[in-house]
CSV table of C-alpha atoms in Angstrom, one decimal:
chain,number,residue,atom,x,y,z
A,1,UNK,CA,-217.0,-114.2,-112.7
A,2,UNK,CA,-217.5,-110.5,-111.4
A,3,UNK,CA,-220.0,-108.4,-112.4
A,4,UNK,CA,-219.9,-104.9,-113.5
A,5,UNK,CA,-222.7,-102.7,-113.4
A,6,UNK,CA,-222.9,-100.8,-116.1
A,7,UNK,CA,-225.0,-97.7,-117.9
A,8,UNK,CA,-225.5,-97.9,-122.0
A,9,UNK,CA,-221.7,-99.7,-121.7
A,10,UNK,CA,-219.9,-97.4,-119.5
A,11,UNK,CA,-219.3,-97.5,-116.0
A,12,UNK,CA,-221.4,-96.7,-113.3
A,13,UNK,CA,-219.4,-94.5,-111.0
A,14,UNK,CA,-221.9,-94.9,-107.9
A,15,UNK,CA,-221.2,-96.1,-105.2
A,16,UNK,CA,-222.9,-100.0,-104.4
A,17,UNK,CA,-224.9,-98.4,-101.6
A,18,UNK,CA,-226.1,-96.0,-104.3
A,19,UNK,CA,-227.0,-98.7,-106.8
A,20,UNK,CA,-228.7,-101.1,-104.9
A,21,UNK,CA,-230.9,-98.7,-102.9
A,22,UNK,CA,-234.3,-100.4,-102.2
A,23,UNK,CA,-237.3,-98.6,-104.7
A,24,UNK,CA,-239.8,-100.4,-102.9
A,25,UNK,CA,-241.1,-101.7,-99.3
A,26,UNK,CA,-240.6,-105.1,-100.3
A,27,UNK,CA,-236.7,-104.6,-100.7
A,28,UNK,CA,-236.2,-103.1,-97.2
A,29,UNK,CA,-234.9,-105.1,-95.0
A,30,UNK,CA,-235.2,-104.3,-90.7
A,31,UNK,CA,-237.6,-101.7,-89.6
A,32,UNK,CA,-240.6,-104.0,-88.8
A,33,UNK,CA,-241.6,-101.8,-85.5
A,34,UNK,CA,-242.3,-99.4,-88.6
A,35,UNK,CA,-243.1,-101.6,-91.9
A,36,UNK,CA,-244.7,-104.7,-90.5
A,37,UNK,CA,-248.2,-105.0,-91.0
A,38,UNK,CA,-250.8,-102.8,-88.9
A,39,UNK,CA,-247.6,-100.5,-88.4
A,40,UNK,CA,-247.8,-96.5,-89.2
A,41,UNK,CA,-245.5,-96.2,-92.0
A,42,UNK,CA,-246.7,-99.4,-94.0
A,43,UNK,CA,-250.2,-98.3,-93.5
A,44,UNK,CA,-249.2,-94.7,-95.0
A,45,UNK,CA,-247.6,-96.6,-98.0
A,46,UNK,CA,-250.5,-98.9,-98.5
A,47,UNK,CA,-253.0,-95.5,-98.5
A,48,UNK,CA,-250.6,-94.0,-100.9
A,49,UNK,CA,-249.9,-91.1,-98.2
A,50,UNK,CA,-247.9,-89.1,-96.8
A,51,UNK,CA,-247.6,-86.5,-93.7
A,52,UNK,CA,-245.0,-84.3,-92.5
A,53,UNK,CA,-242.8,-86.4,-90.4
A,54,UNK,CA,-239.4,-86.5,-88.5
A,55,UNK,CA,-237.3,-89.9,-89.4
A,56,UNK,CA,-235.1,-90.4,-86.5
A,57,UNK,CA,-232.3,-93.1,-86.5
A,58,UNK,CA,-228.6,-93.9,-86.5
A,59,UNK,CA,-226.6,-93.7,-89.6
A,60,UNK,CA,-227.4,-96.9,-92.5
A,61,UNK,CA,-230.9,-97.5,-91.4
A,62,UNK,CA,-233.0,-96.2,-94.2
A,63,UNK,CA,-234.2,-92.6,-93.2
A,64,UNK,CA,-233.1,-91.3,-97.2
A,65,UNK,CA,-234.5,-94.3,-98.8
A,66,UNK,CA,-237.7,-94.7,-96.9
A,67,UNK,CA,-238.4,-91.2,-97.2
A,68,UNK,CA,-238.0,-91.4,-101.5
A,69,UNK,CA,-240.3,-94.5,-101.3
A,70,UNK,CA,-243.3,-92.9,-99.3
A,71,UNK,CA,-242.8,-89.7,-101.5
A,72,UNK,CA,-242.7,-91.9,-104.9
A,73,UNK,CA,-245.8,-94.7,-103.5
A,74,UNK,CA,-247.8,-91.3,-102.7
A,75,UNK,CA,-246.9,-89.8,-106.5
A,76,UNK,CA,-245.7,-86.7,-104.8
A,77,UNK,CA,-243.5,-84.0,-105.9
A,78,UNK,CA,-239.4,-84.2,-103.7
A,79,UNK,CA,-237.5,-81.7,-103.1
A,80,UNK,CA,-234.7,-82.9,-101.6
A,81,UNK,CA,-231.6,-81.0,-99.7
A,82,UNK,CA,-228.9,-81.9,-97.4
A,83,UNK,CA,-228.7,-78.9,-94.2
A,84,UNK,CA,-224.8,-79.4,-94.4
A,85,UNK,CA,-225.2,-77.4,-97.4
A,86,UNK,CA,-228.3,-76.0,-97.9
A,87,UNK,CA,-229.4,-72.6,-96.6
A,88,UNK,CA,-232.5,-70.0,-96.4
A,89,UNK,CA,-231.9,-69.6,-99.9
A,90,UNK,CA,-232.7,-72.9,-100.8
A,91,UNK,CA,-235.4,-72.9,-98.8
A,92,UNK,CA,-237.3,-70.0,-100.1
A,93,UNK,CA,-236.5,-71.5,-103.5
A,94,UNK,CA,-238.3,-75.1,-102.9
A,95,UNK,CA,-241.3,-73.3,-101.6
A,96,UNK,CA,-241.4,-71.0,-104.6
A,97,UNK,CA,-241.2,-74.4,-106.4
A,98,UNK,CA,-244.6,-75.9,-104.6
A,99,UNK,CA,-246.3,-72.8,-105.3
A,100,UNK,CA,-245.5,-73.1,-109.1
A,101,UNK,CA,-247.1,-76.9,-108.9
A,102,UNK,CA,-249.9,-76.3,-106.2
A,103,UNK,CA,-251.5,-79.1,-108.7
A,104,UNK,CA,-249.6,-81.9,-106.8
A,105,UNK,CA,-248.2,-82.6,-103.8
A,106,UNK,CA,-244.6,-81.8,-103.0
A,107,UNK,CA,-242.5,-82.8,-100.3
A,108,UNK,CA,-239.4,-81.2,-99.1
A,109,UNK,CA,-237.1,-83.9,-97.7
A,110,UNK,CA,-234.0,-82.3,-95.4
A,111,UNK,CA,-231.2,-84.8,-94.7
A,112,UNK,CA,-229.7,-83.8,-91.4
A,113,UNK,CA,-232.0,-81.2,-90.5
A,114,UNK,CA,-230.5,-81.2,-86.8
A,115,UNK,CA,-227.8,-78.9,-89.0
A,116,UNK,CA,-230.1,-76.3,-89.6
A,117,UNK,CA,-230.5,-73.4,-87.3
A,118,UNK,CA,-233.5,-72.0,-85.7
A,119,UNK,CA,-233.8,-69.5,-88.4
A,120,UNK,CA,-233.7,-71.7,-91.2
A,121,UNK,CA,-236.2,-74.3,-90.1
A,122,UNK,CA,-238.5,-71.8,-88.8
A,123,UNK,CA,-238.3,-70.9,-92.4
A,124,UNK,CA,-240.6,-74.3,-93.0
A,125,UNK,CA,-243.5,-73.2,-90.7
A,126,UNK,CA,-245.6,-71.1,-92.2
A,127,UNK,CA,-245.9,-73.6,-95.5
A,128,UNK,CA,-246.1,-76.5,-93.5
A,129,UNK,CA,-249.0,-74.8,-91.8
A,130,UNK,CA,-251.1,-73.5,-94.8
A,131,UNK,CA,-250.5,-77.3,-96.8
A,132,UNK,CA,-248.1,-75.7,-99.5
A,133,UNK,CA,-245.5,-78.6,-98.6
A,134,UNK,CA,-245.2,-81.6,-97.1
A,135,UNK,CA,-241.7,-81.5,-94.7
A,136,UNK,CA,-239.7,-84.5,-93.9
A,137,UNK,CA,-236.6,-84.1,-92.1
A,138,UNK,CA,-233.8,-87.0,-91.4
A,139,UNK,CA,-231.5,-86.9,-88.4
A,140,UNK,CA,-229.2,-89.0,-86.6
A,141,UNK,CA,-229.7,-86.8,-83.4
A,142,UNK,CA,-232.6,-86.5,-80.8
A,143,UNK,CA,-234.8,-84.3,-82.0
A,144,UNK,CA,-236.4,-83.0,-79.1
A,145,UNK,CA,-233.1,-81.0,-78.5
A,146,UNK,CA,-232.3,-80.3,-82.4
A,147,UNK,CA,-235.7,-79.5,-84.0
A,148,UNK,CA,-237.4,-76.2,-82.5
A,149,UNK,CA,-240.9,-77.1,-80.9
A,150,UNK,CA,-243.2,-75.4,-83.8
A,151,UNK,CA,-241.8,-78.0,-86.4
A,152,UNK,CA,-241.8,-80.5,-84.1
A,153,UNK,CA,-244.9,-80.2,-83.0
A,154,UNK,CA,-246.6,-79.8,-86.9
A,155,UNK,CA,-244.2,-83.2,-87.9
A,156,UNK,CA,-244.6,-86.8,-86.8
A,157,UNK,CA,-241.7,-88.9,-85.4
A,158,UNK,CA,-240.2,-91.7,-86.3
A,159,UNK,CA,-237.6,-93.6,-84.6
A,160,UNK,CA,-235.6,-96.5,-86.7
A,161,UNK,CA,-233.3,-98.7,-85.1
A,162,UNK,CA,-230.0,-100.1,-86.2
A,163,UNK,CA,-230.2,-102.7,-88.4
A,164,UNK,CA,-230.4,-106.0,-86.8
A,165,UNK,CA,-226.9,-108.8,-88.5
A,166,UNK,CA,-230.0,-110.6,-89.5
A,167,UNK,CA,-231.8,-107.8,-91.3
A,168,UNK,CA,-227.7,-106.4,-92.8
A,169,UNK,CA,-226.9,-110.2,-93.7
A,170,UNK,CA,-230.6,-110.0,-96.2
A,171,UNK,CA,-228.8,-106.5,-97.3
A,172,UNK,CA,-225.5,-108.5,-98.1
A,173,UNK,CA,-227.2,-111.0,-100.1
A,174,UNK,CA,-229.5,-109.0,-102.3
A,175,UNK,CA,-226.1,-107.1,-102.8
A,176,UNK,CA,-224.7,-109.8,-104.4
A,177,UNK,CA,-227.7,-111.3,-106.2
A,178,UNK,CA,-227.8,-107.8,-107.9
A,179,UNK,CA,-224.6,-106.4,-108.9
A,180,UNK,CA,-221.8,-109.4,-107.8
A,181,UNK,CA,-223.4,-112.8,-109.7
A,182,UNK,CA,-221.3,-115.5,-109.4
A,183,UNK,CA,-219.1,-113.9,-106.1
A,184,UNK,CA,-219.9,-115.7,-102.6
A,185,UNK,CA,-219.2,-115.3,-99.1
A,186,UNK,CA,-218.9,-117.9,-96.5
A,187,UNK,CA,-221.3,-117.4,-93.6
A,188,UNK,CA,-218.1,-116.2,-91.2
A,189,UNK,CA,-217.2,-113.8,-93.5
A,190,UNK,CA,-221.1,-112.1,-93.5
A,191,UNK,CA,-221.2,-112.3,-90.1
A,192,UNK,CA,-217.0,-110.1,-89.9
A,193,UNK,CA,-218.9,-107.6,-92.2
A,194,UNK,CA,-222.3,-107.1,-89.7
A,195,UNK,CA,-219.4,-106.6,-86.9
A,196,UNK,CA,-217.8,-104.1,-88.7
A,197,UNK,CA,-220.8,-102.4,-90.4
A,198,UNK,CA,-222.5,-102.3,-86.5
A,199,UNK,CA,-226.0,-101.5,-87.8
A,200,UNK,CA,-225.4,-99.4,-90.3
A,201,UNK,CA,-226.3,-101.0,-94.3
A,202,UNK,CA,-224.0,-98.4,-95.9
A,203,UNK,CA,-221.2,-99.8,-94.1
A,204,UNK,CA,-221.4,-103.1,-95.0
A,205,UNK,CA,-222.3,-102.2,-99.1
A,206,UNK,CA,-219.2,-100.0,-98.5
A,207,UNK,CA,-217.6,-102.9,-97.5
A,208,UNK,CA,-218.5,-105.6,-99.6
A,209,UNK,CA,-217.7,-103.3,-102.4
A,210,UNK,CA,-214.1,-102.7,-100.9
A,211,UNK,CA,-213.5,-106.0,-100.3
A,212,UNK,CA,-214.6,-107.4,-103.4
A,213,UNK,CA,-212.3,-105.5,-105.3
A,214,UNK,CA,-209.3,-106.9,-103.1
A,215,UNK,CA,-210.6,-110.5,-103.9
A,216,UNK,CA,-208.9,-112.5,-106.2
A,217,UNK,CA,-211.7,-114.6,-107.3
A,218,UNK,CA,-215.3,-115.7,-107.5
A,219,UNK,CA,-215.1,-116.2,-103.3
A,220,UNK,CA,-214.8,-112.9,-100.9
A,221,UNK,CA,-212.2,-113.9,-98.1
A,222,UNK,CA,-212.1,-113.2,-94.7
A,223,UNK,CA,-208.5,-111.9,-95.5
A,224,UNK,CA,-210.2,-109.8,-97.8
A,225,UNK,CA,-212.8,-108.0,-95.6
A,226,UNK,CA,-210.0,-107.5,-92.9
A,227,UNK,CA,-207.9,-105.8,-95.1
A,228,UNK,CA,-210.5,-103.5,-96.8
A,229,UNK,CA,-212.1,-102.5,-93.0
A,230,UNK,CA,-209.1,-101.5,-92.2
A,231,UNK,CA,-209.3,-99.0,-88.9
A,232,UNK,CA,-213.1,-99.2,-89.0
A,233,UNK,CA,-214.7,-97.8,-85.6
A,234,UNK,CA,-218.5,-99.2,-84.0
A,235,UNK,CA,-221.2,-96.7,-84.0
A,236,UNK,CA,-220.1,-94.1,-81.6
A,237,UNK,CA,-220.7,-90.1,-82.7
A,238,UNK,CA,-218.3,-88.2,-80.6
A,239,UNK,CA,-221.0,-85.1,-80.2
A,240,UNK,CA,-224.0,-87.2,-80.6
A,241,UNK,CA,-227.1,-89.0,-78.6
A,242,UNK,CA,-225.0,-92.5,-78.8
A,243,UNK,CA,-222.2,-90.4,-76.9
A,244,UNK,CA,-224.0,-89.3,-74.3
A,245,UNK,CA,-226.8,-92.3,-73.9
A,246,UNK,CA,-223.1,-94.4,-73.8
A,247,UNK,CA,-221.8,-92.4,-71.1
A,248,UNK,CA,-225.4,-92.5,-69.3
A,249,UNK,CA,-225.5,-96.0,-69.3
A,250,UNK,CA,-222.0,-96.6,-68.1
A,251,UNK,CA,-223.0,-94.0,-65.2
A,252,UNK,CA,-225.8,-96.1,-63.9
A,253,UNK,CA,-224.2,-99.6,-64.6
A,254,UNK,CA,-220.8,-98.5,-62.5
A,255,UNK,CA,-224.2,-97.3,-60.0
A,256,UNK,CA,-225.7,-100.8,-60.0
A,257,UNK,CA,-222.2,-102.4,-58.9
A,258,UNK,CA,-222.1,-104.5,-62.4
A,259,UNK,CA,-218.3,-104.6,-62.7
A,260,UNK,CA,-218.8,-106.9,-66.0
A,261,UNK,CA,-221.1,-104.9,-67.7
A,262,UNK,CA,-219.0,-101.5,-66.5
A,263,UNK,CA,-216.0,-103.0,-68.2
A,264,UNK,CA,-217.9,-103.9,-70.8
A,265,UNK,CA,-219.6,-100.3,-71.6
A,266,UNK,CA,-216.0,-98.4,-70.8
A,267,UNK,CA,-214.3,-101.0,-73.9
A,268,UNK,CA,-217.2,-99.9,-76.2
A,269,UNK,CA,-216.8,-96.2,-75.7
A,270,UNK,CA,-212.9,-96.5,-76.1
A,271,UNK,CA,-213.3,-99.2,-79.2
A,272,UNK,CA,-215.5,-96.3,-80.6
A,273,UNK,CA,-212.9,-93.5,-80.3
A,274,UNK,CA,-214.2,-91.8,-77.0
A,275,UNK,CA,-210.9,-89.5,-75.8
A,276,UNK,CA,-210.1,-91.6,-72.7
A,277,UNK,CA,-209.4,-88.4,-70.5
A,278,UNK,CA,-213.5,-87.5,-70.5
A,279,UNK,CA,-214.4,-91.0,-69.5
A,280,UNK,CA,-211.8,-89.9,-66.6
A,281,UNK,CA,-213.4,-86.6,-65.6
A,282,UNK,CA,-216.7,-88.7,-65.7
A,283,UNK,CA,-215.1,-91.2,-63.4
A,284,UNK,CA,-214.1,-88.8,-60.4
A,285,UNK,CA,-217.2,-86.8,-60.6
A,286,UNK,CA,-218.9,-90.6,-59.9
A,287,UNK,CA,-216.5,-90.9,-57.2
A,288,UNK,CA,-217.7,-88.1,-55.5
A,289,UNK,CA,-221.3,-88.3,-56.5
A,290,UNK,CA,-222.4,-92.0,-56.0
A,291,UNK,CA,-220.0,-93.1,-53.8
A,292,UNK,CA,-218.3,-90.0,-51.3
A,293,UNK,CA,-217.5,-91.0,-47.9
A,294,UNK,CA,-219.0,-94.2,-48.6
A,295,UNK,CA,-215.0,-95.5,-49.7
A,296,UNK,CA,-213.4,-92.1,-50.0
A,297,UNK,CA,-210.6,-94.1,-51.4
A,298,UNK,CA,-212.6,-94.1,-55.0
A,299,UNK,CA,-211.5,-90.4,-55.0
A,300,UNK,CA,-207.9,-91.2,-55.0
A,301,UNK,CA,-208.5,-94.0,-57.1
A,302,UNK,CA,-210.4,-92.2,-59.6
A,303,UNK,CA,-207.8,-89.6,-59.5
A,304,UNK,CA,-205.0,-91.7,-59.4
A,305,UNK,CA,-206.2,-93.4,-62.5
A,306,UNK,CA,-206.6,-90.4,-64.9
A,307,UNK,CA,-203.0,-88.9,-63.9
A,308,UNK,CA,-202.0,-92.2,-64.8
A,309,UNK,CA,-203.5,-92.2,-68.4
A,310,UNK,CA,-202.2,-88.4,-68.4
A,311,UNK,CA,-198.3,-89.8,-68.2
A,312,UNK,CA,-198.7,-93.0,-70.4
A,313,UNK,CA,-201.5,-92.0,-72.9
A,314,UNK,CA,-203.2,-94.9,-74.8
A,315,UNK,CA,-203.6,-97.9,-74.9
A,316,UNK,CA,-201.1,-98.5,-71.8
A,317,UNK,CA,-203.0,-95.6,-69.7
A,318,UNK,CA,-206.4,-97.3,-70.5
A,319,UNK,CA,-205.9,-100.0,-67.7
A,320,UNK,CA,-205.2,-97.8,-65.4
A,321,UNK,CA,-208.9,-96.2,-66.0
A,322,UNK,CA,-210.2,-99.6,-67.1
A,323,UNK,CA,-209.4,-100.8,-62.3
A,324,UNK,CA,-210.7,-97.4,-61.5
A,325,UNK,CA,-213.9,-98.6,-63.7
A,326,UNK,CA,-214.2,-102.2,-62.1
A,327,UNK,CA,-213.1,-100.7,-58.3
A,328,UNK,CA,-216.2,-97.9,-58.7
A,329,UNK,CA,-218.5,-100.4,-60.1
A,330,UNK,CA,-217.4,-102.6,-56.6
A,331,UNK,CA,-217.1,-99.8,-54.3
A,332,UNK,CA,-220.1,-99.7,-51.6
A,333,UNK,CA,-222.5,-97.3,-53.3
A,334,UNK,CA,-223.9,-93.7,-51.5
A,335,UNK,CA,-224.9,-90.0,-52.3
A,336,UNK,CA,-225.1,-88.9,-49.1
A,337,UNK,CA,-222.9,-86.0,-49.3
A,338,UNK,CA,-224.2,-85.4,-52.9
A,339,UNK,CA,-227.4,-85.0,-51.2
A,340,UNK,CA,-226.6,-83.6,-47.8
A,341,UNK,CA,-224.6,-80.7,-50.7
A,342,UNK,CA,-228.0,-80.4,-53.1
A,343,UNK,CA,-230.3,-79.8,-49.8
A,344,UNK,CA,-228.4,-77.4,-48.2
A,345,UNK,CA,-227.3,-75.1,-51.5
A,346,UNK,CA,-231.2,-75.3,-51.7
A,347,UNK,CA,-231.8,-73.8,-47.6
A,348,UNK,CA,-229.1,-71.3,-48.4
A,349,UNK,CA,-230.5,-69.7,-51.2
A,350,UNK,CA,-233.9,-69.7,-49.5
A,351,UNK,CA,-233.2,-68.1,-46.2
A,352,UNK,CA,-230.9,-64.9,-45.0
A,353,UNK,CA,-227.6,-64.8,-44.8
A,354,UNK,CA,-227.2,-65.0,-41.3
A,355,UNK,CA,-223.8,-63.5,-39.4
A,356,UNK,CA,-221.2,-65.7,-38.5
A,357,UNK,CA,-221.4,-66.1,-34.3
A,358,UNK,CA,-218.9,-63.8,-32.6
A,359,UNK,CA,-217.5,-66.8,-31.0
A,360,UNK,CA,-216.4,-68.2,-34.1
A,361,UNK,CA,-214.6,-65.4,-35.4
A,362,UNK,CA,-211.0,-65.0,-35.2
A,363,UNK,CA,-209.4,-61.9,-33.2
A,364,UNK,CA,-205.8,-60.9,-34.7
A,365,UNK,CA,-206.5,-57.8,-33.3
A,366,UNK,CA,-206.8,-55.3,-30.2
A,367,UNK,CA,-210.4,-54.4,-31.7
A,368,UNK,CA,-211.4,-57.3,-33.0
A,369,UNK,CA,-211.2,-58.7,-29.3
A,370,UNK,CA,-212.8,-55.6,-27.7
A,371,UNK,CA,-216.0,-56.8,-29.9
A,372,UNK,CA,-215.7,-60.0,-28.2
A,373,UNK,CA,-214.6,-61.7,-31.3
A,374,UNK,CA,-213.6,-65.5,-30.4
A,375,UNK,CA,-215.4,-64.7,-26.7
A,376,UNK,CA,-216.3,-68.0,-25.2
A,377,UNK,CA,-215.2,-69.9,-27.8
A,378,UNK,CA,-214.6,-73.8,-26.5
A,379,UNK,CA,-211.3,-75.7,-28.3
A,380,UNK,CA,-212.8,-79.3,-29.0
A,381,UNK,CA,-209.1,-80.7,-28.5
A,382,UNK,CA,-209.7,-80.4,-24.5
A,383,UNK,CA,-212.5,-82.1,-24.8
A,384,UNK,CA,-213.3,-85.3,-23.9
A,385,UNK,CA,-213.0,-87.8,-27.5
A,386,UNK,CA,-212.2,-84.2,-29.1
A,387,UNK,CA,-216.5,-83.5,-28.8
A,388,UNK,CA,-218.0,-80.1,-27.0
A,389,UNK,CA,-221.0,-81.3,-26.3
A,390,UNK,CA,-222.9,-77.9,-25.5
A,391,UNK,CA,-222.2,-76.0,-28.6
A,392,UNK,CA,-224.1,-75.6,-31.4
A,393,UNK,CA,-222.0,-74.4,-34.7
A,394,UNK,CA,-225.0,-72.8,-36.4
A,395,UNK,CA,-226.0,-69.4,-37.0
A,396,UNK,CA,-227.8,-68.5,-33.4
A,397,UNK,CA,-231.1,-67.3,-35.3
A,398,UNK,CA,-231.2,-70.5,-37.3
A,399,UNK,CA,-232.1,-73.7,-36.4
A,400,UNK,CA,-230.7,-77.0,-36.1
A,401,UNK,CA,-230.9,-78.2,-39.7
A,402,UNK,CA,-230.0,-82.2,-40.8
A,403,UNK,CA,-228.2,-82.1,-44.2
A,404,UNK,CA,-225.6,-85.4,-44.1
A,405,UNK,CA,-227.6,-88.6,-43.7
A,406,UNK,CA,-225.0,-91.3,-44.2
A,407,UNK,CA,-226.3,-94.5,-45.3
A,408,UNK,CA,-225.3,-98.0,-43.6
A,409,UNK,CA,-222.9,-99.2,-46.0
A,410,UNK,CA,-219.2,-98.9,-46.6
A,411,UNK,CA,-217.3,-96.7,-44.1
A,412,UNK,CA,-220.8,-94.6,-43.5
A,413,UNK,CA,-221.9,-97.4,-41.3
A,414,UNK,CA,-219.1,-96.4,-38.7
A,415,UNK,CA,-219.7,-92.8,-39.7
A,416,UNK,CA,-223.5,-92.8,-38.8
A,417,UNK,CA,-222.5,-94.9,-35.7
A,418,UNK,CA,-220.0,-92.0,-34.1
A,419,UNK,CA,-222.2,-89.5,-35.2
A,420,UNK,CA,-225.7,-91.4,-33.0
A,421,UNK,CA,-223.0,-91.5,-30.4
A,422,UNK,CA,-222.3,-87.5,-30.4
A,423,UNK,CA,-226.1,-86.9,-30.3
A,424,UNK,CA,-226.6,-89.5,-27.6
A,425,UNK,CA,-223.7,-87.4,-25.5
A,426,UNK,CA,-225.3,-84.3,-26.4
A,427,UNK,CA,-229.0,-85.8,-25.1
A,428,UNK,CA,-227.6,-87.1,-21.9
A,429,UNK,CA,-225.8,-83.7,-21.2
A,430,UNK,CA,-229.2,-81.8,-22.3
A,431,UNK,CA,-231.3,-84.2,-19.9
A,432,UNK,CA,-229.1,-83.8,-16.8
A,433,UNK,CA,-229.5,-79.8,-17.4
């Protein structure tokens, strides 16, 4: 029969995430890069210590509640205060609070500090400095790029990991043993809940919780967990490091010619909510970047394939992106031109602006021609194969310079062969002067 939690006969309102909360190290489940033994986190709880620390880690892995468990294990004072809501204010006020209890140890914890601004963590500094608290913040983003260097460099970091099915099926159980005795889940059902939670414990607790209520008995079904996940999406923040370390990674496997894994990496980003239109706009600048005159048909393709998801929208328009993913991930690979463009924005701003050779220059007019514009200029078209072989096209008081080095695959193996054969022409023509 189901359980209710209760407090002195009423009930408890919190969530089951809330009320089954690990109080101690032996109720955490995951984390052993951090926990196992010899590691630095279970070495601060068995010295009953604490330091000033960054916890950084996706959402459900345990930043909050191994943060409350160092600070309790080291009988220290917590502050604790969320950046979505806190300000300066609040700041100023915690530290006044240490000062009042210099006798003991006190620890402000910040829950998403990455949502504090520069002023408000520089704030921290000077107390973190002189000992008068102890800072931990949590954050679910890199916080090289969200925590200014003097905190960062006075804190410690941690990085946890998403929680492993293994480690949120142990999360599951205790769940049960604890608050739903007498309810059961088959094994496929645990293992539907660690799809849908992705890594992330509060997820599945939210889940179980959801779909326990929906159950109709003592047994969780898989009907049940189906219909209480309803539209749940993977772990993907929109703004965050999974966005862009998604993105990276699609980049370099559509680089490394892995159509499988390409296809694979573009379905998670779109499963996770990622607005098809800026996986488009990443795929043409690939086009262009990695793989240029290489098969300057993955231009049009890439093109092609986001004005197609522009007229049909999702999910139809998503196959459309989904060939131009597999055909970049085939196409012969080069950044020739990418290179051949990098070096030569590099000479230009490094060396004068030399003048455009007289002539090159059009003459529309009387004038223009009486300064010899376009004097001696030779029309490639008469020509033999359309090739002057005795001009040079830059700046006289600037030497020859070799930006575009095609490679040897795709269409740049016939490219680099015409281009040898110009040079050849132009060596014979240089020898016989």
């Amino acid at each position: 029969m189901k359980q209710t939690s209760s407090v002195t006969g009423s009930l408890n309102p919190a969530p089951l995430a809330v009320r089954v909360r690990p109080k101690q190290l032996e109720e955490i489940f995951g984390q052993e890069h951090l926990l196992g033994i010899g590691k630095p986190i279970r070495r601060l709880l068995e010295h009953r210590d604490v330091c000033s620390m960054i916890l950084w880690g996706p959402p459900g892995s345990g930043k909050t509640t191994l943060a409350r468990i160092l600070v309790e294990n080291a009988h220290a004072n917590m502050i604790e205060m969320s950046a979505v809501l806190a300000g300066v204010r609040d700041v100023r006020k915690a530290i006044d609070d240490a000062k009042q209890r210099l006798d003991i140890r006190t620890v402000v914890f910040v829950d998403e500090v990455h949502r504090f601004n520069k002023a408000q963590q520089d704030a921290f500094l000077p107390h973190v400095e002189d000992g008068t608290i102890t800072f931990i913040g949590a954050t679910t983003e890199n916080p090289s790029f969200e925590v200014i260097s003097p905190l960062l460099s006075r804190t410690r970091v941690f990085v946890l990991k998403r929680l492993s099915d293994t480690a949120l099926a142990n999360v599951i159980s205790r769940a049960l043993e604890d608050e739903y005795d007498g309810i059961t889940l088959s094994v496929d059902c645990v293992n539907t809940v660690c799809q849908f939670a992705d890594g992330d414990a509060r997820r599945a607790l939210n889940l179980l919780e959801l779909a326990e209520q929906f159950a109709t008995g003592n047994q969780i079904e898989l009907e049940d967990i189906q219909q209480a996940s309803g539209n749940m999406y993977r772990q993907f923040d929109k703004g965050g490091d999974e966005f862009y370390d998604q993105i990276s990674v699609l980049h370099k496997t559509l680089r490394g010619s892995d159509p499988d894994a390409a296809i694979y990496w573009f379905t998670r980003m779109i499963d996770g909510g990622c607005d098809p239109l800026y996986i488009a706009r990443r795929l043409l600048r690939f086009a262009t970047e990695d793989i240029g005159t290489a098969d300057p048909r993955a231009l049009t393709i890439a093109r092609d394939a986001w004005d197609t998801y522009a007229r049909l929208g999702s999910p139809e328009g998503e196959l459309a992106l989904a060939c131009a993913v597999v055909y970049l991930a085939c196409a012969p690979k080069s950044n020739a031109v990418y290179r051949a463009a990098k070096t030569a924005s590099e000479f230009v701003q490094s060396h004068p602006s030399w003048p455009v050779p007289l002539r090159f220059r059009n003459a529309p007019t009387p004038l223009m021609k009486s300064l010899d514009y376009g004097k001696d200029y030779k029309y490639a078209h008469n020509e033999p194969d359309a090739f002057v072989s005795d001009e040079r096209y830059f700046p006289d008081e600037m030497k020859d310079e070799l930006f575009y080095q095609p490679s040897d695959r795709g269409l740049e193996s016939r490219i680099a062969e015409r281009l040898q054969r110009l040079k050849e022409i132009t060596s014979n023509r240089r020898t016989k002067e």
